[in-house]
N, CA, C and O atoms as a Tinker XYZ file with bonds, in Angstrom:
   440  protein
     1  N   -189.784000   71.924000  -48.976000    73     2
     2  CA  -190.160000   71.068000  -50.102000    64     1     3
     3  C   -189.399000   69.765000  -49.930000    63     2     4     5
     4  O   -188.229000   69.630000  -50.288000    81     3
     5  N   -190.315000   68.570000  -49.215000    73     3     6
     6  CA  -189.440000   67.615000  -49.526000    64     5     7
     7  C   -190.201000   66.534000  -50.213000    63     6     8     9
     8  O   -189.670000   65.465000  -49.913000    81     7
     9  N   -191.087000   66.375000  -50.906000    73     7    10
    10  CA  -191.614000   65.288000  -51.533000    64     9    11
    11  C   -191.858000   65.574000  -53.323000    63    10    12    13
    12  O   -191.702000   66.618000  -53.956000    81    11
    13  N   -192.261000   64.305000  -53.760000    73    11    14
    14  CA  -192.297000   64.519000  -54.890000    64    13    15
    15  C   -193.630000   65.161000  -55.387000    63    14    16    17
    16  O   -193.623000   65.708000  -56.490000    81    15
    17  N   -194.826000   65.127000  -54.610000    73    15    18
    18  CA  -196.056000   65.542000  -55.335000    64    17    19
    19  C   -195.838000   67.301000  -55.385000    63    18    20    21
    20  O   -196.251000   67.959000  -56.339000    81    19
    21  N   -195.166000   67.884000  -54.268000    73    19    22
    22  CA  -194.769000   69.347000  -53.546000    64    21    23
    23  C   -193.869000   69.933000  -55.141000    63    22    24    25
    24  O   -194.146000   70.923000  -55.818000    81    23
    25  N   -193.189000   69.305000  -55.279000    73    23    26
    26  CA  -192.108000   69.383000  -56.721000    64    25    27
    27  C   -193.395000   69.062000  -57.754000    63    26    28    29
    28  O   -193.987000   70.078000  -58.117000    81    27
    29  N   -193.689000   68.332000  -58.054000    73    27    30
    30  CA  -194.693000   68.432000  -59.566000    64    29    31
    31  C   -195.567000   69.631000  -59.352000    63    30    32    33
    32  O   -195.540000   70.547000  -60.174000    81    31
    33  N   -196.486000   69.689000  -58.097000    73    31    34
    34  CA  -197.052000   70.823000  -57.916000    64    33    35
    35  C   -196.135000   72.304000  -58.097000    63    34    36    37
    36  O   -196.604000   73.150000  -58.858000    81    35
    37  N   -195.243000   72.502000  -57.611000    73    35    38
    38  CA  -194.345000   73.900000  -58.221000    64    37    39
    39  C   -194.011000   73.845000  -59.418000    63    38    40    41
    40  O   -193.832000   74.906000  -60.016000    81    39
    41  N   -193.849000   72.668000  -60.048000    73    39    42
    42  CA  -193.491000   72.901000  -60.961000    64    41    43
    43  C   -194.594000   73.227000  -62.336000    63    42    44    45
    44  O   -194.347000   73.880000  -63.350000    81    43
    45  N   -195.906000   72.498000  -61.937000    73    43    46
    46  CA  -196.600000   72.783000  -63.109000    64    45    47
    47  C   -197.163000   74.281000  -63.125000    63    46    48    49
    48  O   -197.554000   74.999000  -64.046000    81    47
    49  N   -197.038000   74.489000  -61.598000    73    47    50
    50  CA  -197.248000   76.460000  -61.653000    64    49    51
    51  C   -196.969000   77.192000  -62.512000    63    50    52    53
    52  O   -197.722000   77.991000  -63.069000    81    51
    53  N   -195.562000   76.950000  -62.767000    73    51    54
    54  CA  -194.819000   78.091000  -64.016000    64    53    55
    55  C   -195.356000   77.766000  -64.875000    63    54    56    57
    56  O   -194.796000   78.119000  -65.912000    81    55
    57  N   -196.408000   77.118000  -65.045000    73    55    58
    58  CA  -197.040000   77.423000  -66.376000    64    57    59
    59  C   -196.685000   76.705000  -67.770000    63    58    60    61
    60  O   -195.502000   76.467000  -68.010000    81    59
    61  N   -197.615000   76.379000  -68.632000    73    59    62
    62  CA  -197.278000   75.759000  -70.044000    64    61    63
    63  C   -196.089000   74.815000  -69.620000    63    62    64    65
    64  O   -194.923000   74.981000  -69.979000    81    63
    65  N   -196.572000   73.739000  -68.757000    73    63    66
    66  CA  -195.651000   72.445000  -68.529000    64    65    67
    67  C   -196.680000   71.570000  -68.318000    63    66    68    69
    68  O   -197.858000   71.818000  -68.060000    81    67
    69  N   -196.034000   70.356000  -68.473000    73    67    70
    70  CA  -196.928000   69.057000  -68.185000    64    69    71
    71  C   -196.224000   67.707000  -67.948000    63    70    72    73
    72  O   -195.317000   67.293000  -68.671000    81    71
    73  N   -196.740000   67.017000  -66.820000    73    71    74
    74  CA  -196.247000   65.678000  -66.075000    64    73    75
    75  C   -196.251000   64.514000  -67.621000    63    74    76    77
    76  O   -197.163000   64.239000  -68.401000    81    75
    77  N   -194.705000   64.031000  -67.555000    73    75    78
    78  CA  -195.030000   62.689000  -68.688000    64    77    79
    79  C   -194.011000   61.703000  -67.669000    63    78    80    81
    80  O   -193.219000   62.074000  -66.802000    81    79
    81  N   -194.299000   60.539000  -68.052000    73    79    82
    82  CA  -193.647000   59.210000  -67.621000    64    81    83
    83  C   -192.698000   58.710000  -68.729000    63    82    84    85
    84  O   -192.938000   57.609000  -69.224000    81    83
    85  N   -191.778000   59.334000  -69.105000    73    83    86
    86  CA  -191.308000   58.755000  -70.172000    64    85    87
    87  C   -190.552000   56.658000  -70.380000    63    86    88    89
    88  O   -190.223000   55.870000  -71.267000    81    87
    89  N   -190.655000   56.730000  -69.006000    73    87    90
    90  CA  -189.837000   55.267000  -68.837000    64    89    91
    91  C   -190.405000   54.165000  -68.077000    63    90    92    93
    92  O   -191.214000   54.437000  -67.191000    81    91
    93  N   -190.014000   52.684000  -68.358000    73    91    94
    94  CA  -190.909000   51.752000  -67.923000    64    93    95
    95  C   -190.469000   52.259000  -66.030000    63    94    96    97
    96  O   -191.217000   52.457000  -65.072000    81    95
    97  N   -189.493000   52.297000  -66.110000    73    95    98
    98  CA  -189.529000   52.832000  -64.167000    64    97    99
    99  C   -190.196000   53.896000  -63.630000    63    98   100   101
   100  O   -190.076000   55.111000  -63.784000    81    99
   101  N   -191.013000   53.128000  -62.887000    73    99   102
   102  CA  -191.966000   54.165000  -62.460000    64   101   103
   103  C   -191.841000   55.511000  -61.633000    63   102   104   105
   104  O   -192.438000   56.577000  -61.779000    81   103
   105  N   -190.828000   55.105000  -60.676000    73   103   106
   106  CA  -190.192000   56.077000  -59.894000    64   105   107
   107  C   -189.566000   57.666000  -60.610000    63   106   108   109
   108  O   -189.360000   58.721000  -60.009000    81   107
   109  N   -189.370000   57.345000  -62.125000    73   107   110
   110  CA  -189.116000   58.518000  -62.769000    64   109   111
   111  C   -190.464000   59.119000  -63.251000    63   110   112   113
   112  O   -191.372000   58.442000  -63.733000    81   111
   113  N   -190.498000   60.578000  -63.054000    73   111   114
   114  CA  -191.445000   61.721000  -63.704000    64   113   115
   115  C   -190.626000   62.623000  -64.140000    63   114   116   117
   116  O   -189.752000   63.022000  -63.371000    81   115
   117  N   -190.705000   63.093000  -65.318000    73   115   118
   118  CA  -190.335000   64.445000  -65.730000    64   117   119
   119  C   -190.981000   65.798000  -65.885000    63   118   120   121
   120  O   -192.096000   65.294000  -66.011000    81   119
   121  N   -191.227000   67.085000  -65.983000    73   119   122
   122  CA  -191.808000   67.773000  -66.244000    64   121   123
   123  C   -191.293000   68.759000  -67.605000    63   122   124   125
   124  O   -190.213000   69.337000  -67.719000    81   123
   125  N   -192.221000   68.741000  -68.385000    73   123   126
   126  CA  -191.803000   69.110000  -69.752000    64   125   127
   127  C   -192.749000   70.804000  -69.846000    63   126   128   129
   128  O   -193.772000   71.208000  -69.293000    81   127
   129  N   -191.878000   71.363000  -70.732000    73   127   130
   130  CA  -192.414000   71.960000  -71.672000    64   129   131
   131  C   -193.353000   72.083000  -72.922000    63   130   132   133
   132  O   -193.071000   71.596000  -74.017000    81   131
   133  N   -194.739000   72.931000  -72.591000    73   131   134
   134  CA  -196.123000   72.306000  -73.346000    64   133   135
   135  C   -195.727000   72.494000  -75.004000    63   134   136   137
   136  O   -196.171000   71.718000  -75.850000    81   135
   137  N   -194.873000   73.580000  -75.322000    73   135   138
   138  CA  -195.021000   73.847000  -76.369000    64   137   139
   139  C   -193.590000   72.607000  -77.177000    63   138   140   141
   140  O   -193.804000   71.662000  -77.936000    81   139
   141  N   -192.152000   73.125000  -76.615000    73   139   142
   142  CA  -190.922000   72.573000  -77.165000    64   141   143
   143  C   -190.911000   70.798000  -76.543000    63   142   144   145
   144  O   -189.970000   70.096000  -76.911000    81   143
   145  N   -191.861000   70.261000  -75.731000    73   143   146
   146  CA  -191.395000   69.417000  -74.840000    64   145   147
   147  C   -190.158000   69.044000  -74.216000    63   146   148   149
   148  O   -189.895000   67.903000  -73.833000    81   147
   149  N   -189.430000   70.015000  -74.129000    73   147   150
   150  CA  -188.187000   69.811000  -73.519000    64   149   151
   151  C   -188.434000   69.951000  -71.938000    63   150   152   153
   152  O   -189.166000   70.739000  -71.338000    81   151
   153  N   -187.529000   68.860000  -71.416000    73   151   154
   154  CA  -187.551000   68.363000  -70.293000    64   153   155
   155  C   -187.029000   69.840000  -68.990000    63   154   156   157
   156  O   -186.237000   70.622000  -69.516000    81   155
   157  N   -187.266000   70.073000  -68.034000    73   155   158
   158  CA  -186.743000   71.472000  -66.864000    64   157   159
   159  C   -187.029000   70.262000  -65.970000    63   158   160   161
   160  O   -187.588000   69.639000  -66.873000    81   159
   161  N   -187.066000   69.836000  -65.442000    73   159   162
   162  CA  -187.319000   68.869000  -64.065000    64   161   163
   163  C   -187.776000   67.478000  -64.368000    63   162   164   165
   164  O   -188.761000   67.090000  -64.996000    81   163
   165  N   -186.662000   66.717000  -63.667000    73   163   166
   166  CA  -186.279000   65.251000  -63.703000    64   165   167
   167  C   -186.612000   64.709000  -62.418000    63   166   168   169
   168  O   -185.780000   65.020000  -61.565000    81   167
   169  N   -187.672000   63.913000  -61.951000    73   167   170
   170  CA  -187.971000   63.550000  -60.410000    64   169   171
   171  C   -188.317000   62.131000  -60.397000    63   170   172   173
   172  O   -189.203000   61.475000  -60.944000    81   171
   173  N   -187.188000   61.809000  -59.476000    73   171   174
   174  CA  -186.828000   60.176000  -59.407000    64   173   175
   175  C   -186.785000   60.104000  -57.667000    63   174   176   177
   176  O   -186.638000   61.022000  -56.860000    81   175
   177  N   -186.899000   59.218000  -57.533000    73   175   178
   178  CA  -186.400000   58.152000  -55.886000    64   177   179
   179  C   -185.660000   56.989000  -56.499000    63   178   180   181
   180  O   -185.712000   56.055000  -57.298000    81   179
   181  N   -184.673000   57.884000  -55.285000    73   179   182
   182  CA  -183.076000   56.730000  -55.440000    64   181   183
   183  C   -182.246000   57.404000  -53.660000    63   182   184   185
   184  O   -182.014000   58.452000  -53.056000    81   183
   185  N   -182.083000   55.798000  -53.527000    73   183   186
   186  CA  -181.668000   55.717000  -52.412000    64   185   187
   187  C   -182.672000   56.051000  -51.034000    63   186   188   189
   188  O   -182.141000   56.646000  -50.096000    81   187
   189  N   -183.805000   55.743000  -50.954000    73   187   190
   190  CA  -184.832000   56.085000  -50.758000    64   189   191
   191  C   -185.476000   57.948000  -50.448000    63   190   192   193
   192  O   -186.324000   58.475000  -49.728000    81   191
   193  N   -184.791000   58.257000  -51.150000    73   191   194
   194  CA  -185.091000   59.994000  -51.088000    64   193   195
   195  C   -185.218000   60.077000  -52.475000    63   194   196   197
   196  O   -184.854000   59.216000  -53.275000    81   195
   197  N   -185.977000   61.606000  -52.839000    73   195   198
   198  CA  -186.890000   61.901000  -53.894000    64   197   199
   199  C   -185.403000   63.044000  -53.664000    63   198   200   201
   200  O   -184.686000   63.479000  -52.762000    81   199
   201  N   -185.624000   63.147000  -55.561000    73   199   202
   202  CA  -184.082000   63.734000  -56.528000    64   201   203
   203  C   -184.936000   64.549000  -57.443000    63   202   204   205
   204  O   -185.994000   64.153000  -57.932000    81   203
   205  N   -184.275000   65.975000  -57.677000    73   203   206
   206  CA  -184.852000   66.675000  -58.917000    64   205   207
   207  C   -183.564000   66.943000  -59.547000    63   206   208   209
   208  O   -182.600000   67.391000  -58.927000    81   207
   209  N   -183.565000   66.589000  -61.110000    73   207   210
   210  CA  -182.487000   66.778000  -61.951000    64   209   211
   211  C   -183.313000   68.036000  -62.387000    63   210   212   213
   212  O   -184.484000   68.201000  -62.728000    81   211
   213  N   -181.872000   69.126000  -62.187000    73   211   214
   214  CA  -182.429000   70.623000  -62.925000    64   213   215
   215  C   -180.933000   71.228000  -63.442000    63   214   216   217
   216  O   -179.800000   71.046000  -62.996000    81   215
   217  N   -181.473000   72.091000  -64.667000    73   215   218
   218  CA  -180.316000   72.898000  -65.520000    64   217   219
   219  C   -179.994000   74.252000  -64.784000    63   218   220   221
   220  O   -180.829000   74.827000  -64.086000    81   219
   221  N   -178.834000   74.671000  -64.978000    73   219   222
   222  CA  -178.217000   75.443000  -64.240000    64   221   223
   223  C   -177.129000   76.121000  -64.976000    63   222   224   225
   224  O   -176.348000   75.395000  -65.590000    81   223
   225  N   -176.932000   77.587000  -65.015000    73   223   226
   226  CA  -175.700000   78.156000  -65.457000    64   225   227
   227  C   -174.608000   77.228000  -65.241000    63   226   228   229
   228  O   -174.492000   76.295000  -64.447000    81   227
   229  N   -174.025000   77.581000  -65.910000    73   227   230
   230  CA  -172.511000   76.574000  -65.957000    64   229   231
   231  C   -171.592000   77.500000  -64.796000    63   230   232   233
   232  O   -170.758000   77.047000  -64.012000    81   231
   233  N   -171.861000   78.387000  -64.894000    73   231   234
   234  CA  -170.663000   79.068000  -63.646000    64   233   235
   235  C   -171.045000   79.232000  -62.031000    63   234   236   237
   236  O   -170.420000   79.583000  -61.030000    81   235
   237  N   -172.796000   78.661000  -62.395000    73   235   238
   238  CA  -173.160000   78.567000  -60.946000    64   237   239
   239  C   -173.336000   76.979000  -60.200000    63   238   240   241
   240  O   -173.495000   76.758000  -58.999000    81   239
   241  N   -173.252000   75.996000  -61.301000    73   239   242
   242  CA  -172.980000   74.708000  -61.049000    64   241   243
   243  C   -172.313000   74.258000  -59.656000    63   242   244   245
   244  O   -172.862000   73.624000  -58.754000    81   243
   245  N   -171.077000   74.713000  -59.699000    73   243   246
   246  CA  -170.528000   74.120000  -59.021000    64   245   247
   247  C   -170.222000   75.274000  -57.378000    63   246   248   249
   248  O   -169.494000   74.971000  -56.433000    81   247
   249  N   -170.799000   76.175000  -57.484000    73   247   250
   250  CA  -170.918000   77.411000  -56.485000    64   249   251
   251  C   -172.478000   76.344000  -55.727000    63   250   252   253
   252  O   -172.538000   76.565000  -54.517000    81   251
   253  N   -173.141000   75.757000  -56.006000    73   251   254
   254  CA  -174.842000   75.728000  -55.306000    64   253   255
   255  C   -174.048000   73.983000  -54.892000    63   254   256   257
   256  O   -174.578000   73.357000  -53.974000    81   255
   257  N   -172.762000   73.315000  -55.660000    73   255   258
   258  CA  -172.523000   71.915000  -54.963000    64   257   259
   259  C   -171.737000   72.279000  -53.455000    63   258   260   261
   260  O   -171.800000   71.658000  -52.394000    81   259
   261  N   -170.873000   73.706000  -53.847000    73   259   262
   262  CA  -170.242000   73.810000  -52.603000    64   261   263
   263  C   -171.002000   74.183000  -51.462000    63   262   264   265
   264  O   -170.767000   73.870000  -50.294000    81   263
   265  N   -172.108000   75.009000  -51.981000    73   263   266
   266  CA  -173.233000   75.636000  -50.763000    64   265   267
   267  C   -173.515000   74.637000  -49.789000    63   266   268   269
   268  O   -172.982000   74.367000  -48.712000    81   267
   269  N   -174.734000   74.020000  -50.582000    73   267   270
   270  CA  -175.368000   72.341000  -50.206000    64   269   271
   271  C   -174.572000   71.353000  -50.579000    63   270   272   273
   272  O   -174.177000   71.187000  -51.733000    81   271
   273  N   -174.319000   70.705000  -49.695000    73   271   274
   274  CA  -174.040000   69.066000  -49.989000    64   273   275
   275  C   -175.433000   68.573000  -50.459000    63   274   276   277
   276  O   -175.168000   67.420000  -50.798000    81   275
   277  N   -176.616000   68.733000  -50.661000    73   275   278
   278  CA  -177.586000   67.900000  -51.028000    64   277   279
   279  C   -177.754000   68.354000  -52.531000    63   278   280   281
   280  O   -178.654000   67.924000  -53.251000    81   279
   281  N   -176.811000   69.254000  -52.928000    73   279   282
   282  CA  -176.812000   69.497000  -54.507000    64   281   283
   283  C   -175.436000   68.809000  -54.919000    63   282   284   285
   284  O   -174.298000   69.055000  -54.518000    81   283
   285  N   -175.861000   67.935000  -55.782000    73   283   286
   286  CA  -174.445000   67.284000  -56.305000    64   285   287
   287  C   -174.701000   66.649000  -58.053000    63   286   288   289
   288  O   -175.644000   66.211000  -58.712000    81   287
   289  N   -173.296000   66.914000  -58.246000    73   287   290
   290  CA  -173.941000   66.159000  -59.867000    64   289   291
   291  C   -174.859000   65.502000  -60.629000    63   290   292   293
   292  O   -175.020000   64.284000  -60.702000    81   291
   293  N   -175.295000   66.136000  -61.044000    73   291   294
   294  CA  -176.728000   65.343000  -61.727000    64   293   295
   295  C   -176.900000   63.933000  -62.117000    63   294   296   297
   296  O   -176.614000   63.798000  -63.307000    81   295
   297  N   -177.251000   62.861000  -61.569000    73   295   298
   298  CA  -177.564000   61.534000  -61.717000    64   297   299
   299  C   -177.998000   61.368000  -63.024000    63   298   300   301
   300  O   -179.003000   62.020000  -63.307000    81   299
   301  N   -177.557000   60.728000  -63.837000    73   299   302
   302  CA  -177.985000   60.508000  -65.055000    64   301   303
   303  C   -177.862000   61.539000  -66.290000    63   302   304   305
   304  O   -178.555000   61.367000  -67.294000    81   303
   305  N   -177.074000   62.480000  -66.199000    73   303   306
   306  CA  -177.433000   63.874000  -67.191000    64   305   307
   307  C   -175.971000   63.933000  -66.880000    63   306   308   309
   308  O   -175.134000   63.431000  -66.129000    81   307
   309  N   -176.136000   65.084000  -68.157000    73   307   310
   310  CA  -174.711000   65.707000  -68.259000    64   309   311
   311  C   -174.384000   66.788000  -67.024000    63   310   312   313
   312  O   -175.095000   67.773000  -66.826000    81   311
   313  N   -173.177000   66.453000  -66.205000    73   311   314
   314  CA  -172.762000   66.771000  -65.175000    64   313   315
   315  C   -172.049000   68.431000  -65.014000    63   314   316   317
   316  O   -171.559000   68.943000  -64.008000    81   315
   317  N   -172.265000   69.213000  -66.894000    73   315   318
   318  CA  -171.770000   70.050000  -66.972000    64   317   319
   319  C   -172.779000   71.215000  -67.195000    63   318   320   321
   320  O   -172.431000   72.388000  -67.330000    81   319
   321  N   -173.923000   70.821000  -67.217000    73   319   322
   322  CA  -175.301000   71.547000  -67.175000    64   321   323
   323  C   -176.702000   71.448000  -66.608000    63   322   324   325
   324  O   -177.765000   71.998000  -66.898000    81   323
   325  N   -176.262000   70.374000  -65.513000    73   323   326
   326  CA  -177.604000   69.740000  -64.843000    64   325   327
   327  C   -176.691000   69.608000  -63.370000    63   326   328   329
   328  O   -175.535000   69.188000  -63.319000    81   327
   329  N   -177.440000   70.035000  -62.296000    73   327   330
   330  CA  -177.005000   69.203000  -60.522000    64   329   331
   331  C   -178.727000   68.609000  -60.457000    63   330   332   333
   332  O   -179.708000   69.006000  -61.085000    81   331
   333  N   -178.583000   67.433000  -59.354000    73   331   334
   334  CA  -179.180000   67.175000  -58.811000    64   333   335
   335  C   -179.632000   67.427000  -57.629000    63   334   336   337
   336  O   -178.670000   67.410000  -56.861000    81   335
   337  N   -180.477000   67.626000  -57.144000    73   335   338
   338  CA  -180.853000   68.337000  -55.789000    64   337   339
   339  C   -181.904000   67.006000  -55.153000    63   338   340   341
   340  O   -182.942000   66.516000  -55.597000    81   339
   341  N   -180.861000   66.637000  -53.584000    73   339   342
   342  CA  -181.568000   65.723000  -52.680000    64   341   343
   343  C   -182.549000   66.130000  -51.773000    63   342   344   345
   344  O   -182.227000   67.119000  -51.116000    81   343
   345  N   -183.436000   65.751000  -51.588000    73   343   346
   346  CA  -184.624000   66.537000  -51.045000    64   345   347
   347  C   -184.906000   65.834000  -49.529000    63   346   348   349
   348  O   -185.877000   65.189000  -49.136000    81   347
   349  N   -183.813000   66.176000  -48.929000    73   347   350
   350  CA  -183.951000   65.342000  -47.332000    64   349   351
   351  C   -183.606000   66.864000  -46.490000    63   350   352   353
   352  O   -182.429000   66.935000  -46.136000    81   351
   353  N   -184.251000   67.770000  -46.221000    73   351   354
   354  CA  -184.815000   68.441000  -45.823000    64   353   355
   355  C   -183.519000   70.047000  -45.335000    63   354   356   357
   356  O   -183.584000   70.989000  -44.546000    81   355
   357  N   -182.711000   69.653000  -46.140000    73   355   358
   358  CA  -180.995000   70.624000  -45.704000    64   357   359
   359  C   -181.419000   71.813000  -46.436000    63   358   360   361
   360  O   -181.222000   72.994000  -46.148000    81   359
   361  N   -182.136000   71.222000  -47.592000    73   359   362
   362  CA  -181.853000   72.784000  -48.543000    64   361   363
   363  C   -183.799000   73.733000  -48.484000    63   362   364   365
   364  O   -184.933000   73.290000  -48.666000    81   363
   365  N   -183.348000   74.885000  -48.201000    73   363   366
   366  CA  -184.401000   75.875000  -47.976000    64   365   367
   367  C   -185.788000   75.771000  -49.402000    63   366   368   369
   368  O   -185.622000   76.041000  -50.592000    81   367
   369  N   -186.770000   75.406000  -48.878000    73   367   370
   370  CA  -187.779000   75.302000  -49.857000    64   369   371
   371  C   -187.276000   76.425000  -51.197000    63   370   372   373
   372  O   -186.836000   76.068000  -52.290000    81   371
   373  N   -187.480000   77.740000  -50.759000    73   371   374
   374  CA  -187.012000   78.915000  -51.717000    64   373   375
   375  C   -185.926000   78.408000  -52.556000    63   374   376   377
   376  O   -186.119000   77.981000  -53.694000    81   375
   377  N   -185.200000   78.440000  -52.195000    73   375   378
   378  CA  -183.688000   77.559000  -52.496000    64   377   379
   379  C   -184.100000   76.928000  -54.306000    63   378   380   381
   380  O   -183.852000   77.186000  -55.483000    81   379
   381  N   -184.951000   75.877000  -53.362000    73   379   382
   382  CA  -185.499000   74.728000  -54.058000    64   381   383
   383  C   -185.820000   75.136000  -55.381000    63   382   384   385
   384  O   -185.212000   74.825000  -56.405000    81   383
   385  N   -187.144000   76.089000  -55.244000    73   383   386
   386  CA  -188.079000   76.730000  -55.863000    64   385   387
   387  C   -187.296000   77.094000  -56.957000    63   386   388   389
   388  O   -187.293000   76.532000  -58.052000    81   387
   389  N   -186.374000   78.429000  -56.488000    73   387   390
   390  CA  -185.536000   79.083000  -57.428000    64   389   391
   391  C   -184.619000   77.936000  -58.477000    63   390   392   393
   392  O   -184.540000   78.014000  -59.703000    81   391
   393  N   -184.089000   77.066000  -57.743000    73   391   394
   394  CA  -183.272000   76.174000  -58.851000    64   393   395
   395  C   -184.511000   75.677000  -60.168000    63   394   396   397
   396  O   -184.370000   75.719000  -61.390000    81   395
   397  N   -185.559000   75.275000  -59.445000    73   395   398
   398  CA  -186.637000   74.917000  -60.487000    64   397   399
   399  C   -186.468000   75.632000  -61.545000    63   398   400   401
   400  O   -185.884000   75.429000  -62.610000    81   399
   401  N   -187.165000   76.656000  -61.039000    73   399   402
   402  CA  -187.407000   78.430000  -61.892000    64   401   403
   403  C   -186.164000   78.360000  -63.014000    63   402   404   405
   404  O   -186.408000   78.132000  -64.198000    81   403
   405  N   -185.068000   78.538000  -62.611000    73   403   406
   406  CA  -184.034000   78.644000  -63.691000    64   405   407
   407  C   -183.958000   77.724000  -64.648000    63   406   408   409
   408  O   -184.251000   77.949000  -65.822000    81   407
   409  N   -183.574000   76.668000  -64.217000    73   407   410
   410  CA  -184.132000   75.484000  -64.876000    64   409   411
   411  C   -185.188000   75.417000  -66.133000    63   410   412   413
   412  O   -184.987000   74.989000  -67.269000    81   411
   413  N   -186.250000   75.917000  -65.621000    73   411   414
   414  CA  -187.556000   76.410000  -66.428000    64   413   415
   415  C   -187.213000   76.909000  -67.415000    63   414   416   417
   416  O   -187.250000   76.394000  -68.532000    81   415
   417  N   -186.701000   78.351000  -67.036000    73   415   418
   418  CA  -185.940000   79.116000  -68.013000    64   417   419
   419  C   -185.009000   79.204000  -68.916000    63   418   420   421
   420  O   -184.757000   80.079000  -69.745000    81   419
   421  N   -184.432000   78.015000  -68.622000    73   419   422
   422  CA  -182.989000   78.235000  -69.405000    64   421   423
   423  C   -183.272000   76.789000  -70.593000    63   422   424   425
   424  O   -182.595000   76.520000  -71.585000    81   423
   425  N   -184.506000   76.043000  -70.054000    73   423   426
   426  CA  -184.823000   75.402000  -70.983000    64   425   427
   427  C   -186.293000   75.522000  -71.756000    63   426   428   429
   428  O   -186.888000   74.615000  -72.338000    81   427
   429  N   -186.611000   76.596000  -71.629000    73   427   430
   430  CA  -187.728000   77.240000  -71.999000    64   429   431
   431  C   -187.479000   77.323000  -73.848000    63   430   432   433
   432  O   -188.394000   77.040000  -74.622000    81   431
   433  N   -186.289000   77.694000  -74.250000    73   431   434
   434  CA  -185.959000   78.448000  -75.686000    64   433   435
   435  C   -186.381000   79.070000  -76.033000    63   434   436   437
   436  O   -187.173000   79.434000  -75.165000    81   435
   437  N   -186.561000   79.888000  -77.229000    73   435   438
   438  CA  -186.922000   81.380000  -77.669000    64   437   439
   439  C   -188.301000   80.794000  -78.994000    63   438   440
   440  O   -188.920000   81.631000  -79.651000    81   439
């Protein structure tokens, strides 16, 4: 997974989500939640590589920065519940996938 259409496409899979532009910069897409609209995936280009801001256990945060170097503090978000994941080709599609997935989940709510 290294582009951004590959990421919107997984991501609208899981279901009851939908692509919004919330900002005049175009380079940002988010993917929301149909029902709560809360945001699970943040997808920007910066530095000319495509970035997914995703939520993450707090105790696995910093276990997936030591794994990958292409996972590192979340650009723009709170750095204590979001990494960012660089998509220049280090980290295993699955990998990828799964950070989504949780993400999904953990901002899904009840």
């Amino acid at each position: 997974m290294n582009n951004k259409e590959e990421v919107i496409d997984y991501c609208l899979e899981l279901g009851n989500a939908y692509i919004d532009t919330p900002f005049r910069d175009k380079k940002w897409t988010v993917i929301r939640h149909m029902d709560k609209k809360k945001v699970f995936a943040w997808i920007f280009e910066k530095d000319e590589r495509v970035w997914v801001n995703v939520k993450d256990e707090p105790n696995l945060l910093d276990l997936m920065r030591q794994i990958y170097p292409s996972v590192v503090p979340a650009f723009h978000l709170n750095k204590d519940h979001w990494n960012s994941i660089i998509l220049d080709g280090t980290i295993p599609k699955e990998v990828i996938q799964d950070m989504i997935r949780k993400s999904y989940i953990l901002t899904k709510g009840k």
